[in-house]
């Protein structure tokens, strides 16, 4: 199974709706397929300049490291030199903050990732998970 544009749109629309319901700051949302190719992305009016880039780095970092960015950030706390090196060698394709979440088909295979930036990492992550679930998909890292 591959991630479809229709699923990506549900993820984005639901994530933005949750953000508005939670009074989040303006968000940027990026949905990538399993190969880290963009499927869809949006930036709400008022979202600051780097929000799209941060959202993309969260999604691509989750895919590249095989874990949600919350998990990666925890690992980075105990091994900062390694993770700073990863950020450098990937040209910034890893953001060490919650909000990058792997997208799984119901059988468990990773089919993409969503990255959200604009509010706190906790809020960004909650919006991402709401979107994934609304699309009838699963989420979570490879542990």
PDB file of N, CA and C in Angstrom, residues 61-101:
ATOM      1  N   UNK A  61      13.065  13.337   8.993  1.00  0.00           N
ATOM      2  CA  UNK A  61      13.880  12.764  10.074  1.00  0.00           C
ATOM      3  C   UNK A  61      13.256  11.512  10.654  1.00  0.00           C
ATOM      4  N   UNK A  62      11.933  11.531  10.829  1.00  0.00           N
ATOM      5  CA  UNK A  62      11.240  10.339  11.331  1.00  0.00           C
ATOM      6  C   UNK A  62      11.441   9.170  10.372  1.00  0.00           C
ATOM      7  N   UNK A  63      11.286   9.434   9.078  1.00  0.00           N
ATOM      8  CA  UNK A  63      11.500   8.367   8.091  1.00  0.00           C
ATOM      9  C   UNK A  63      12.947   7.892   8.088  1.00  0.00           C
ATOM     10  N   UNK A  64      13.868   8.832   8.059  1.00  0.00           N
ATOM     11  CA  UNK A  64      15.288   8.484   7.957  1.00  0.00           C
ATOM     12  C   UNK A  64      15.833   7.742   9.150  1.00  0.00           C
ATOM     13  N   UNK A  65      15.295   8.049  10.337  1.00  0.00           N
ATOM     14  CA  UNK A  65      15.777   7.401  11.561  1.00  0.00           C
ATOM     15  C   UNK A  65      14.867   6.268  12.010  1.00  0.00           C
ATOM     16  N   UNK A  66      13.724   6.091  11.348  1.00  0.00           N
ATOM     17  CA  UNK A  66      12.827   4.987  11.674  1.00  0.00           C
ATOM     18  C   UNK A  66      12.114   5.125  13.002  1.00  0.00           C
ATOM     19  N   UNK A  67      11.883   6.374  13.423  1.00  0.00           N
ATOM     20  CA  UNK A  67      11.210   6.593  14.706  1.00  0.00           C
ATOM     21  C   UNK A  67      10.554   7.969  14.689  1.00  0.00           C
ATOM     22  N   UNK A  68       9.519   8.128  15.509  1.00  0.00           N
ATOM     23  CA  UNK A  68       8.912   9.435  15.675  1.00  0.00           C
ATOM     24  C   UNK A  68       9.945  10.395  16.272  1.00  0.00           C
ATOM     25  N   UNK A  69       9.802  11.678  15.964  1.00  0.00           N
ATOM     26  CA  UNK A  69      10.808  12.628  16.434  1.00  0.00           C
ATOM     27  C   UNK A  69      10.810  12.800  17.957  1.00  0.00           C
ATOM     28  N   UNK A  70       9.717  12.481  18.628  1.00  0.00           N
ATOM     29  CA  UNK A  70       9.738  12.498  20.102  1.00  0.00           C
ATOM     30  C   UNK A  70      10.759  11.476  20.608  1.00  0.00           C
ATOM     31  N   UNK A  71      10.755  10.290  20.029  1.00  0.00           N
ATOM     32  CA  UNK A  71      11.697   9.234  20.415  1.00  0.00           C
ATOM     33  C   UNK A  71      13.123   9.644  20.057  1.00  0.00           C
ATOM     34  N   UNK A  72      13.289  10.200  18.863  1.00  0.00           N
ATOM     35  CA  UNK A  72      14.620  10.619  18.413  1.00  0.00           C
ATOM     36  C   UNK A  72      15.170  11.705  19.337  1.00  0.00           C
ATOM     37  N   UNK A  73      14.342  12.663  19.719  1.00  0.00           N
ATOM     38  CA  UNK A  73      14.788  13.727  20.619  1.00  0.00           C
ATOM     39  C   UNK A  73      15.258  13.156  21.951  1.00  0.00           C
ATOM     40  N   UNK A  74      14.555  12.152  22.450  1.00  0.00           N
ATOM     41  CA  UNK A  74      14.985  11.498  23.686  1.00  0.00           C
ATOM     42  C   UNK A  74      16.332  10.821  23.535  1.00  0.00           C
ATOM     43  N   UNK A  75      16.533  10.176  22.398  1.00  0.00           N
ATOM     44  CA  UNK A  75      17.830   9.532  22.139  1.00  0.00           C
ATOM     45  C   UNK A  75      18.935  10.573  22.003  1.00  0.00           C
ATOM     46  N   UNK A  76      18.609  11.701  21.374  1.00  0.00           N
ATOM     47  CA  UNK A  76      19.597  12.751  21.153  1.00  0.00           C
ATOM     48  C   UNK A  76      20.073  13.363  22.466  1.00  0.00           C
ATOM     49  N   UNK A  77      19.210  13.375  23.457  1.00  0.00           N
ATOM     50  CA  UNK A  77      19.589  13.945  24.751  1.00  0.00           C
ATOM     51  C   UNK A  77      20.765  13.203  25.376  1.00  0.00           C
ATOM     52  N   UNK A  78      20.842  11.898  25.114  1.00  0.00           N
ATOM     53  CA  UNK A  78      21.937  11.121  25.696  1.00  0.00           C
ATOM     54  C   UNK A  78      23.109  10.920  24.737  1.00  0.00           C
ATOM     55  N   UNK A  79      22.960  11.372  23.500  1.00  0.00           N
ATOM     56  CA  UNK A  79      24.033  11.217  22.521  1.00  0.00           C
ATOM     57  C   UNK A  79      24.031  12.409  21.557  1.00  0.00           C
ATOM     58  N   UNK A  80      24.213  13.621  22.078  1.00  0.00           N
ATOM     59  CA  UNK A  80      24.057  14.824  21.251  1.00  0.00           C
ATOM     60  C   UNK A  80      25.049  14.922  20.100  1.00  0.00           C
ATOM     61  N   UNK A  81      26.269  14.472  20.284  1.00  0.00           N
ATOM     62  CA  UNK A  81      27.270  14.593  19.217  1.00  0.00           C
ATOM     63  C   UNK A  81      26.846  13.785  17.995  1.00  0.00           C
ATOM     64  N   UNK A  82      26.374  12.567  18.203  1.00  0.00           N
ATOM     65  CA  UNK A  82      25.925  11.745  17.079  1.00  0.00           C
ATOM     66  C   UNK A  82      24.783  12.429  16.337  1.00  0.00           C
ATOM     67  N   UNK A  83      23.781  12.898  17.065  1.00  0.00           N
ATOM     68  CA  UNK A  83      22.610  13.476  16.412  1.00  0.00           C
ATOM     69  C   UNK A  83      22.912  14.824  15.772  1.00  0.00           C
ATOM     70  N   UNK A  84      23.829  15.607  16.337  1.00  0.00           N
ATOM     71  CA  UNK A  84      24.277  16.824  15.662  1.00  0.00           C
ATOM     72  C   UNK A  84      24.964  16.463  14.350  1.00  0.00           C
ATOM     73  N   UNK A  85      25.701  15.363  14.354  1.00  0.00           N
ATOM     74  CA  UNK A  85      26.349  14.892  13.128  1.00  0.00           C
ATOM     75  C   UNK A  85      25.321  14.466  12.088  1.00  0.00           C
ATOM     76  N   UNK A  86      24.273  13.776  12.518  1.00  0.00           N
ATOM     77  CA  UNK A  86      23.214  13.359  11.595  1.00  0.00           C
ATOM     78  C   UNK A  86      22.561  14.583  10.958  1.00  0.00           C
ATOM     79  N   UNK A  87      22.245  15.584  11.769  1.00  0.00           N
ATOM     80  CA  UNK A  87      21.644  16.804  11.235  1.00  0.00           C
ATOM     81  C   UNK A  87      22.575  17.442  10.213  1.00  0.00           C
ATOM     82  N   UNK A  88      23.870  17.470  10.508  1.00  0.00           N
ATOM     83  CA  UNK A  88      24.836  18.086   9.592  1.00  0.00           C
ATOM     84  C   UNK A  88      24.965  17.303   8.287  1.00  0.00           C
ATOM     85  N   UNK A  89      25.133  15.992   8.370  1.00  0.00           N
ATOM     86  CA  UNK A  89      25.372  15.215   7.147  1.00  0.00           C
ATOM     87  C   UNK A  89      24.127  15.072   6.283  1.00  0.00           C
ATOM     88  N   UNK A  90      22.946  15.269   6.868  1.00  0.00           N
ATOM     89  CA  UNK A  90      21.713  15.194   6.076  1.00  0.00           C
ATOM     90  C   UNK A  90      21.250  16.565   5.605  1.00  0.00           C
ATOM     91  N   UNK A  91      22.044  17.583   5.836  1.00  0.00           N
ATOM     92  CA  UNK A  91      21.680  18.915   5.400  1.00  0.00           C
ATOM     93  C   UNK A  91      20.467  19.459   6.129  1.00  0.00           C
ATOM     94  N   UNK A  92      20.319  19.097   7.393  1.00  0.00           N
ATOM     95  CA  UNK A  92      19.220  19.615   8.203  1.00  0.00           C
ATOM     96  C   UNK A  92      17.913  18.870   8.040  1.00  0.00           C
ATOM     97  N   UNK A  93      17.960  17.650   7.545  1.00  0.00           N
ATOM     98  CA  UNK A  93      16.727  16.888   7.325  1.00  0.00           C
ATOM     99  C   UNK A  93      16.266  16.133   8.565  1.00  0.00           C
ATOM    100  N   UNK A  94      16.580  16.649   9.733  1.00  0.00           N
ATOM    101  CA  UNK A  94      16.161  16.058  10.996  1.00  0.00           C
ATOM    102  C   UNK A  94      15.950  17.175  12.001  1.00  0.00           C
ATOM    103  N   UNK A  95      14.750  17.271  12.547  1.00  0.00           N
ATOM    104  CA  UNK A  95      14.453  18.242  13.598  1.00  0.00           C
ATOM    105  C   UNK A  95      14.199  17.471  14.884  1.00  0.00           C
ATOM    106  N   UNK A  96      14.884  17.859  15.929  1.00  0.00           N
ATOM    107  CA  UNK A  96      14.838  17.119  17.187  1.00  0.00           C
ATOM    108  C   UNK A  96      13.773  17.672  18.118  1.00  0.00           C
ATOM    109  N   UNK A  97      12.529  17.568  17.679  1.00  0.00           N
ATOM    110  CA  UNK A  97      11.386  18.040  18.454  1.00  0.00           C
ATOM    111  C   UNK A  97      10.172  17.196  18.082  1.00  0.00           C
ATOM    112  N   UNK A  98       9.281  16.915  19.013  1.00  0.00           N
ATOM    113  CA  UNK A  98       8.064  16.171  18.670  1.00  0.00           C
ATOM    114  C   UNK A  98       7.275  16.868  17.565  1.00  0.00           C
ATOM    115  N   UNK A  99       6.589  16.059  16.774  1.00  0.00           N
ATOM    116  CA  UNK A  99       5.790  16.585  15.676  1.00  0.00           C
ATOM    117  C   UNK A  99       6.064  15.891  14.364  1.00  0.00           C
ATOM    118  N   UNK A 100       7.045  15.007  14.347  1.00  0.00           N
ATOM    119  CA  UNK A 100       7.313  14.147  13.194  1.00  0.00           C
ATOM    120  C   UNK A 100       6.850  12.753  13.554  1.00  0.00           C
ATOM    121  N   UNK A 101       5.841  12.241  12.835  1.00  0.00           N
ATOM    122  CA  UNK A 101       5.214  10.971  13.216  1.00  0.00           C
ATOM    123  C   UNK A 101       5.155  10.048  12.005  1.00  0.00           C
TER     124      UNK A 101
END
